[in-house]
Amino acid sequence: MFRMLLKRVIGLQRPPTVFHAHISDGSILDRSMPNVNVTYQRVCSFHRSQARNMETKPRRAMLYVPGSDERKLKKLTDLEVDCAVMDCEDGVAVNKKVDARNTIRSMLDRLSCPGVRDLAVRVNSVSSGLADEDLMEIFKAERLPSTVMLPKVESKAEVQWFVKTVKSQLSKRSSQAPLRVVIFTETAIGLLRLPDILEECQRASDATLVFEGVVFGSDDFCASIGATRTADAHELLYARQKVVATAKAFGMQAIDLVYIDFKDSVGLEEQSLQGARMGFTGKQVIHPNQIPIVQTAFSPSEERIKWAQELISAFEQHQATGKGAFDFKGSMIDMPTVLQARNILKLAEVNS
């Protein structure tokens, strides 16, 4: 009895398996413990094969446009932005939902947006009861969006419903490129269940449907936990970090919160750079003027790219001679720093 208690107190019982994952593509960098979790291996293996066959869309800035406002939608033809989202959800009044989905379906076929790298549609949440009608209308378009966004995901069952509904619609169409999906975490229960939700997303991904990212919906999350939204967003630090860590563990993009004061360019830049340092790959924006600031913040500078290129070159030279850690411009370099350099070059390549 004493020995059992002692084991519990000093932690002699075998610890859970610890994983270290590459933050940009989900591949496992180190499996220091034996008995690697089979599910995690399968998830990472799938994502690696997916990445070889399909390039992920950059989403440094993700601009929302109300689907009920045809005038604003038409402005997308002259914009340059990584991702533009035709919105059926929060940006649309309840009495305009039907107008929004009809307008979006029409605009998908009529608009030419050469400066938009990812033209997306955000449908209403599964729990709203409106998602089915949104999807039915969107799939009437001759040209589908490259990405569909599903908000307020709180359970695996919602992912399963969405996948079944979308694949049913896709089965009625001729062969096309895989439809990309980005989900939103916007409530306390959604955040707590995020690992299970993303595992279900990866399980459902195949040649027709690929889940690529997670967006953090900060305002709904604050309402969910009873927090007061502040300018520095300190009340959201834990949630933001959990979204980043969980999304990257599954090899997905992580999109940061909206900066609401669209006239405050200094505050926007500061928060964008903070999000990039935390590991987010992009940020939601609500005004076109926010786009260049955000996309610059989430892109490596020329100086950082040059540093990464030179470091990788030095690393390869030292590897050829059988050396491990080495000195580079006055700093000792080991594998974690090399991996950071590789991430910088990968990000530069994706955003080019």
CSV table of C-alpha atoms in Angstrom, one decimal:
chain,number,residue,atom,x,y,z
A,1,MET,CA,0.0,0.0,0.0
A,2,PHE,CA,2.8,2.4,0.9
A,3,ARG,CA,4.7,1.6,-2.3
A,4,MET,CA,1.5,2.3,-4.4
A,5,LEU,CA,1.1,5.7,-2.6
A,6,LEU,CA,4.8,6.5,-3.1
A,7,LYS,CA,4.5,5.9,-6.8
A,8,ARG,CA,1.6,8.2,-7.1
A,9,VAL,CA,3.3,11.0,-5.1
A,10,ILE,CA,6.7,11.0,-6.8
A,11,GLY,CA,5.5,10.1,-10.3
A,12,LEU,CA,7.2,6.8,-10.8
A,13,GLN,CA,4.3,5.5,-12.8
A,14,ARG,CA,4.9,5.7,-16.5
A,15,PRO,CA,4.2,9.1,-17.9
A,16,PRO,CA,2.0,9.7,-20.9
A,17,THR,CA,3.7,9.7,-24.3
A,18,VAL,CA,5.1,13.1,-25.2
A,19,PHE,CA,5.1,14.4,-28.8
A,20,HIS,CA,6.9,17.2,-30.5
A,21,ALA,CA,5.4,18.3,-33.8
A,22,HIS,CA,6.6,20.5,-36.6
A,23,ILE,CA,4.6,23.7,-36.3
A,24,SER,CA,4.0,24.2,-40.0
A,25,ASP,CA,3.2,20.8,-41.5
A,26,GLY,CA,2.3,18.5,-38.7
A,27,SER,CA,5.0,16.0,-39.2
A,28,ILE,CA,6.5,14.4,-36.1
A,29,LEU,CA,10.0,15.8,-35.2
A,30,ASP,CA,10.7,13.7,-32.2
A,31,ARG,CA,9.1,10.6,-30.7
A,32,SER,CA,11.2,10.3,-27.5
A,33,MET,CA,8.8,7.9,-25.8
A,34,PRO,CA,8.0,4.3,-26.9
A,35,ASN,CA,4.5,3.1,-27.7
A,36,VAL,CA,3.7,6.1,-29.9
A,37,ASN,CA,0.0,6.8,-30.0
A,38,VAL,CA,-1.4,5.1,-33.1
A,39,THR,CA,-4.1,7.7,-33.7
A,40,TYR,CA,-1.6,10.6,-33.6
A,41,GLN,CA,0.7,8.8,-36.0
A,42,ARG,CA,-2.1,8.2,-38.4
A,43,VAL,CA,-3.2,11.9,-38.3
A,44,CYS,CA,0.3,13.1,-39.0
A,45,SER,CA,0.9,10.5,-41.7
A,46,PHE,CA,-2.3,11.6,-43.4
A,47,HIS,CA,-1.4,15.3,-43.3
A,48,ARG,CA,2.1,14.6,-44.7
A,49,SER,CA,0.6,12.7,-47.7
A,50,GLN,CA,-2.1,15.4,-48.1
A,51,ALA,CA,0.6,18.2,-48.1
A,52,ARG,CA,2.5,16.5,-50.9
A,53,ASN,CA,-0.6,16.4,-53.1
A,54,MET,CA,-2.3,19.7,-52.2
A,55,GLU,CA,-0.8,23.1,-51.4
A,56,THR,CA,-2.4,24.8,-48.4
A,57,LYS,CA,-3.9,28.2,-49.2
A,58,PRO,CA,-2.2,31.1,-47.3
A,59,ARG,CA,-4.6,33.0,-45.1
A,60,ARG,CA,-2.5,35.8,-43.5
A,61,ALA,CA,-5.5,38.1,-43.7
A,62,MET,CA,-9.0,36.8,-43.7
A,63,LEU,CA,-11.5,39.5,-44.8
A,64,TYR,CA,-15.2,39.2,-44.0
A,65,VAL,CA,-17.8,40.6,-46.4
A,66,PRO,CA,-21.5,40.5,-45.6
A,67,GLY,CA,-23.2,38.2,-48.1
A,68,SER,CA,-26.3,40.3,-48.2
A,69,ASP,CA,-24.4,43.4,-49.4
A,70,GLU,CA,-23.9,43.0,-53.2
A,71,ARG,CA,-22.1,46.4,-53.4
A,72,LYS,CA,-19.4,45.3,-50.9
A,73,LEU,CA,-19.1,41.9,-52.6
A,74,LYS,CA,-18.4,43.5,-55.9
A,75,LYS,CA,-15.5,45.4,-54.4
A,76,LEU,CA,-13.6,42.1,-54.0
A,77,THR,CA,-12.8,42.4,-57.7
A,78,ASP,CA,-10.2,45.1,-57.0
A,79,LEU,CA,-8.8,43.8,-53.7
A,80,GLU,CA,-5.6,41.9,-53.1
A,81,VAL,CA,-6.0,39.6,-50.1
A,82,ASP,CA,-5.1,36.1,-49.2
A,83,CYS,CA,-8.7,35.1,-48.2
A,84,ALA,CA,-12.0,36.8,-48.7
A,85,VAL,CA,-15.0,35.4,-46.9
A,86,MET,CA,-18.5,35.9,-48.2
A,87,ASP,CA,-20.5,35.7,-45.0
A,88,CYS,CA,-23.8,34.2,-44.3
A,89,GLU,CA,-23.4,34.2,-40.5
A,90,ASP,CA,-22.5,37.0,-38.0
A,91,GLY,CA,-22.2,39.7,-40.6
A,92,VAL,CA,-25.8,39.2,-41.8
A,93,ALA,CA,-29.0,40.2,-40.0
A,94,VAL,CA,-31.5,37.4,-39.2
A,95,ASN,CA,-34.0,38.8,-41.6
A,96,LYS,CA,-31.4,38.9,-44.4
A,97,LYS,CA,-30.2,35.3,-44.2
A,98,VAL,CA,-32.1,34.2,-47.3
A,99,ASP,CA,-30.9,37.2,-49.3
A,100,ALA,CA,-27.3,36.5,-48.2
A,101,ARG,CA,-27.2,32.9,-49.4
A,102,ASN,CA,-28.9,33.8,-52.7
A,103,THR,CA,-26.6,36.7,-53.3
A,104,ILE,CA,-23.5,34.7,-52.6
A,105,ARG,CA,-24.6,31.9,-54.9
A,106,SER,CA,-25.1,34.5,-57.7
A,107,MET,CA,-21.8,36.3,-56.9
A,108,LEU,CA,-19.8,33.0,-57.0
A,109,ASP,CA,-20.7,32.7,-60.7
A,110,ARG,CA,-20.5,36.3,-61.6
A,111,LEU,CA,-17.5,37.8,-59.8
A,112,SER,CA,-13.9,37.6,-61.0
A,113,CYS,CA,-11.5,38.2,-58.1
A,114,PRO,CA,-7.9,37.9,-59.5
A,115,GLY,CA,-6.4,39.4,-56.3
A,116,VAL,CA,-8.1,37.0,-53.9
A,117,ARG,CA,-6.1,33.8,-53.4
A,118,ASP,CA,-8.9,32.0,-51.4
A,119,LEU,CA,-12.5,32.9,-52.1
A,120,ALA,CA,-14.5,31.4,-49.2
A,121,VAL,CA,-18.0,31.2,-47.9
A,122,ARG,CA,-18.9,31.1,-44.2
A,123,VAL,CA,-22.2,29.3,-43.6
A,124,ASN,CA,-24.2,29.5,-40.4
A,125,SER,CA,-23.4,27.1,-37.6
A,126,VAL,CA,-24.9,23.6,-37.5
A,127,SER,CA,-26.7,24.5,-34.2
A,128,SER,CA,-28.4,27.4,-35.8
A,129,GLY,CA,-30.5,25.2,-38.0
A,130,LEU,CA,-29.6,27.3,-41.1
A,131,ALA,CA,-26.5,25.6,-42.3
A,132,ASP,CA,-28.4,23.0,-44.4
A,133,GLU,CA,-30.2,25.7,-46.4
A,134,ASP,CA,-26.9,27.7,-46.8
A,135,LEU,CA,-25.1,24.7,-48.2
A,136,MET,CA,-27.9,23.7,-50.5
A,137,GLU,CA,-28.0,27.2,-52.1
A,138,ILE,CA,-24.2,27.5,-52.3
A,139,PHE,CA,-23.9,24.2,-54.1
A,140,LYS,CA,-26.3,25.4,-56.8
A,141,ALA,CA,-23.5,27.7,-58.1
A,142,GLU,CA,-21.6,26.6,-61.1
A,143,ARG,CA,-18.3,27.7,-59.5
A,144,LEU,CA,-17.9,26.6,-55.9
A,145,PRO,CA,-15.9,28.6,-53.4
A,146,SER,CA,-12.4,27.2,-52.8
A,147,THR,CA,-13.1,27.1,-49.0
A,148,VAL,CA,-16.2,26.6,-46.9
A,149,MET,CA,-16.0,27.9,-43.3
A,150,LEU,CA,-18.0,26.4,-40.5
A,151,PRO,CA,-18.5,28.5,-37.3
A,152,LYS,CA,-19.2,27.7,-33.7
A,153,VAL,CA,-18.2,24.1,-33.8
A,154,GLU,CA,-18.7,22.4,-30.4
A,155,SER,CA,-18.7,18.7,-31.1
A,156,LYS,CA,-17.5,15.9,-33.3
A,157,ALA,CA,-21.2,15.3,-34.2
A,158,GLU,CA,-21.4,18.7,-35.9
A,159,VAL,CA,-18.3,17.9,-38.0
A,160,GLN,CA,-19.9,14.5,-38.9
A,161,TRP,CA,-23.2,16.2,-40.0
A,162,PHE,CA,-21.3,18.8,-42.0
A,163,VAL,CA,-19.1,16.2,-43.8
A,164,LYS,CA,-22.1,14.0,-44.6
A,165,THR,CA,-24.1,17.0,-46.0
A,166,VAL,CA,-21.2,18.4,-48.0
A,167,LYS,CA,-20.1,15.1,-49.5
A,168,SER,CA,-23.7,14.4,-50.5
A,169,GLN,CA,-23.7,17.7,-52.4
A,170,LEU,CA,-20.3,17.0,-53.9
A,171,SER,CA,-21.4,13.6,-55.1
A,172,LYS,CA,-23.9,15.3,-57.4
A,173,ARG,CA,-21.2,17.2,-59.2
A,174,SER,CA,-18.6,16.3,-61.8
A,175,SER,CA,-14.9,15.8,-60.7
A,176,GLN,CA,-13.3,18.9,-59.2
A,177,ALA,CA,-10.5,20.0,-56.9
A,178,PRO,CA,-10.9,19.1,-53.2
A,179,LEU,CA,-13.1,21.5,-51.2
A,180,ARG,CA,-11.2,23.1,-48.3
A,181,VAL,CA,-12.7,23.6,-44.9
A,182,VAL,CA,-11.9,25.9,-42.0
A,183,ILE,CA,-13.7,25.6,-38.7
A,184,PHE,CA,-14.2,28.1,-35.9
A,185,THR,CA,-13.7,27.7,-32.1
A,186,GLU,CA,-15.9,30.3,-30.4
A,187,THR,CA,-17.2,28.8,-27.1
A,188,ALA,CA,-15.7,27.4,-23.9
A,189,ILE,CA,-17.0,23.9,-24.7
A,190,GLY,CA,-15.7,24.1,-28.2
A,191,LEU,CA,-12.3,25.0,-27.0
A,192,LEU,CA,-12.2,22.2,-24.4
A,193,ARG,CA,-13.3,19.7,-27.1
A,194,LEU,CA,-11.0,21.0,-29.8
A,195,PRO,CA,-8.6,18.1,-29.9
A,196,ASP,CA,-11.4,15.6,-30.4
A,197,ILE,CA,-13.0,17.9,-33.0
A,198,LEU,CA,-9.8,18.2,-35.0
A,199,GLU,CA,-9.2,14.5,-34.8
A,200,GLU,CA,-12.6,14.0,-36.4
A,201,CYS,CA,-11.8,16.6,-39.0
A,202,GLN,CA,-8.6,14.8,-40.0
A,203,ARG,CA,-10.4,11.5,-40.0
A,204,ALA,CA,-13.0,12.9,-42.4
A,205,SER,CA,-10.5,14.5,-44.8
A,206,ASP,CA,-10.0,12.8,-48.1
A,207,ALA,CA,-9.7,13.5,-51.8
A,208,THR,CA,-12.9,15.5,-51.9
A,209,LEU,CA,-12.8,17.4,-48.6
A,210,VAL,CA,-9.8,18.7,-46.7
A,211,PHE,CA,-9.9,20.5,-43.3
A,212,GLU,CA,-7.1,23.1,-43.3
A,213,GLY,CA,-7.5,25.5,-40.4
A,214,VAL,CA,-9.0,26.7,-37.1
A,215,VAL,CA,-10.2,30.3,-36.5
A,216,PHE,CA,-10.5,31.7,-33.0
A,217,GLY,CA,-13.8,33.6,-32.6
A,218,SER,CA,-12.9,35.9,-29.7
A,219,ASP,CA,-16.1,37.9,-29.2
A,220,ASP,CA,-18.4,34.9,-29.0
A,221,PHE,CA,-15.8,33.2,-26.7
A,222,CYS,CA,-15.8,36.2,-24.3
A,223,ALA,CA,-19.6,36.0,-24.2
A,224,SER,CA,-19.4,32.3,-23.6
A,225,ILE,CA,-17.2,32.7,-20.5
A,226,GLY,CA,-18.5,36.0,-19.3
A,227,ALA,CA,-15.2,37.9,-19.9
A,228,THR,CA,-14.9,41.6,-20.7
A,229,ARG,CA,-13.2,42.3,-24.0
A,230,THR,CA,-10.2,44.6,-23.5
A,231,ALA,CA,-7.8,46.3,-25.9
A,232,ASP,CA,-4.8,44.2,-24.9
A,233,ALA,CA,-6.8,41.0,-25.0
A,234,HIS,CA,-5.1,39.6,-21.9
A,235,GLU,CA,-8.3,37.8,-20.9
A,236,LEU,CA,-7.9,35.7,-24.1
A,237,LEU,CA,-4.3,34.7,-23.8
A,238,TYR,CA,-5.0,31.2,-22.6
A,239,ALA,CA,-7.6,30.5,-25.2
A,240,ARG,CA,-5.4,31.9,-28.0
A,241,GLN,CA,-2.5,29.8,-26.9
A,242,LYS,CA,-4.6,26.6,-26.8
A,243,VAL,CA,-6.0,27.2,-30.2
A,244,VAL,CA,-2.5,27.6,-31.7
A,245,ALA,CA,-1.1,24.6,-29.9
A,246,THR,CA,-4.0,22.3,-30.8
A,247,ALA,CA,-4.2,23.4,-34.4
A,248,LYS,CA,-0.5,23.0,-35.0
A,249,ALA,CA,-0.5,19.6,-33.3
A,250,PHE,CA,-2.9,18.5,-36.1
A,251,GLY,CA,-0.9,20.3,-38.8
A,252,MET,CA,-3.6,23.0,-39.3
A,253,GLN,CA,-3.5,26.7,-39.7
A,254,ALA,CA,-4.5,28.9,-36.7
A,255,ILE,CA,-6.2,32.2,-37.5
A,256,ASP,CA,-6.2,34.9,-34.7
A,257,LEU,CA,-8.9,37.2,-33.4
A,258,VAL,CA,-10.3,40.3,-35.0
A,259,TYR,CA,-8.9,43.7,-34.1
A,260,ILE,CA,-12.2,45.6,-33.9
A,261,ASP,CA,-10.9,49.2,-34.0
A,262,PHE,CA,-10.2,49.3,-37.8
A,263,LYS,CA,-9.0,52.9,-37.6
A,264,ASP,CA,-6.2,52.1,-35.1
A,265,SER,CA,-3.4,50.9,-37.4
A,266,VAL,CA,-0.8,51.1,-34.7
A,267,GLY,CA,-2.8,48.8,-32.3
A,268,LEU,CA,-3.6,46.5,-35.2
A,269,GLU,CA,0.1,46.1,-36.2
A,270,GLU,CA,1.1,45.5,-32.5
A,271,GLN,CA,-1.6,42.8,-32.0
A,272,SER,CA,-0.8,41.2,-35.4
A,273,LEU,CA,2.9,40.9,-34.6
A,274,GLN,CA,2.0,39.4,-31.2
A,275,GLY,CA,-0.2,36.8,-32.9
A,276,ALA,CA,2.6,35.9,-35.4
A,277,ARG,CA,5.0,35.5,-32.5
A,278,MET,CA,2.6,33.2,-30.7
A,279,GLY,CA,2.4,31.0,-33.8
A,280,PHE,CA,-0.8,32.1,-35.5
A,281,THR,CA,-0.6,31.9,-39.3
A,282,GLY,CA,-3.1,34.7,-40.0
A,283,LYS,CA,-5.7,37.1,-38.6
A,284,GLN,CA,-9.3,38.0,-39.3
A,285,VAL,CA,-9.9,41.5,-40.7
A,286,ILE,CA,-13.1,43.5,-41.0
A,287,HIS,CA,-11.9,46.4,-43.2
A,288,PRO,CA,-9.8,46.5,-46.4
A,289,ASN,CA,-7.4,49.0,-44.8
A,290,GLN,CA,-6.4,46.3,-42.4
A,291,ILE,CA,-5.2,43.9,-45.1
A,292,PRO,CA,-1.7,45.2,-45.9
A,293,ILE,CA,-0.8,45.7,-42.2
A,294,VAL,CA,-1.9,42.2,-41.3
A,295,GLN,CA,-0.3,40.4,-44.3
A,296,THR,CA,3.0,42.1,-43.7
A,297,ALA,CA,2.9,41.1,-40.0
A,298,PHE,CA,2.4,37.5,-40.8
A,299,SER,CA,5.1,37.4,-43.5
A,300,PRO,CA,8.8,36.9,-42.7
A,301,SER,CA,10.9,40.0,-43.4
A,302,GLU,CA,13.6,40.0,-46.0
A,303,GLU,CA,16.1,40.1,-43.2
A,304,ARG,CA,14.6,37.0,-41.5
A,305,ILE,CA,14.5,35.1,-44.8
A,306,LYS,CA,18.2,35.9,-45.5
A,307,TRP,CA,19.1,34.8,-41.9
A,308,ALA,CA,17.2,31.6,-42.4
A,309,GLN,CA,18.8,30.8,-45.8
A,310,GLU,CA,22.3,31.5,-44.4
A,311,LEU,CA,21.7,29.4,-41.3
A,312,ILE,CA,20.4,26.4,-43.3
A,313,SER,CA,23.4,26.6,-45.6
A,314,ALA,CA,25.8,26.7,-42.6
A,315,PHE,CA,23.9,23.8,-41.0
A,316,GLU,CA,24.2,21.6,-44.1
A,317,GLN,CA,27.9,22.3,-44.3
A,318,HIS,CA,28.4,21.3,-40.7
A,319,GLN,CA,26.2,18.2,-41.1
A,320,ALA,CA,28.4,17.1,-44.0
A,321,THR,CA,31.4,17.1,-41.6
A,322,GLY,CA,29.5,15.2,-38.9
A,323,LYS,CA,29.2,18.2,-36.5
A,324,GLY,CA,26.2,18.8,-34.3
A,325,ALA,CA,25.7,22.2,-32.6
A,326,PHE,CA,27.7,25.0,-34.3
A,327,ASP,CA,28.5,28.7,-34.0
A,328,PHE,CA,26.6,31.0,-36.4
A,329,LYS,CA,27.2,34.7,-36.2
A,330,GLY,CA,28.1,34.5,-32.5
A,331,SER,CA,25.2,32.2,-31.4
A,332,MET,CA,25.3,28.5,-30.8
A,333,ILE,CA,22.9,26.7,-33.1
A,334,ASP,CA,21.2,23.4,-32.5
A,335,MET,CA,18.2,21.6,-34.1
A,336,PRO,CA,15.4,23.7,-32.7
A,337,THR,CA,16.9,26.8,-34.2
A,338,VAL,CA,17.4,25.0,-37.5
A,339,LEU,CA,13.7,24.0,-37.5
A,340,GLN,CA,12.7,27.7,-36.9
A,341,ALA,CA,14.8,28.7,-39.9
A,342,ARG,CA,13.1,26.0,-42.0
A,343,ASN,CA,9.7,27.3,-40.9
A,344,ILE,CA,10.6,30.8,-42.0
A,345,LEU,CA,11.6,29.6,-45.4
A,346,LYS,CA,8.5,27.5,-45.7
A,347,LEU,CA,6.3,30.4,-44.8
A,348,ALA,CA,8.0,32.6,-47.3
A,349,GLU,CA,7.5,30.1,-50.0
A,350,VAL,CA,3.8,29.7,-49.2
A,351,ASN,CA,3.2,33.4,-49.1
A,352,SER,CA,5.1,34.2,-52.3
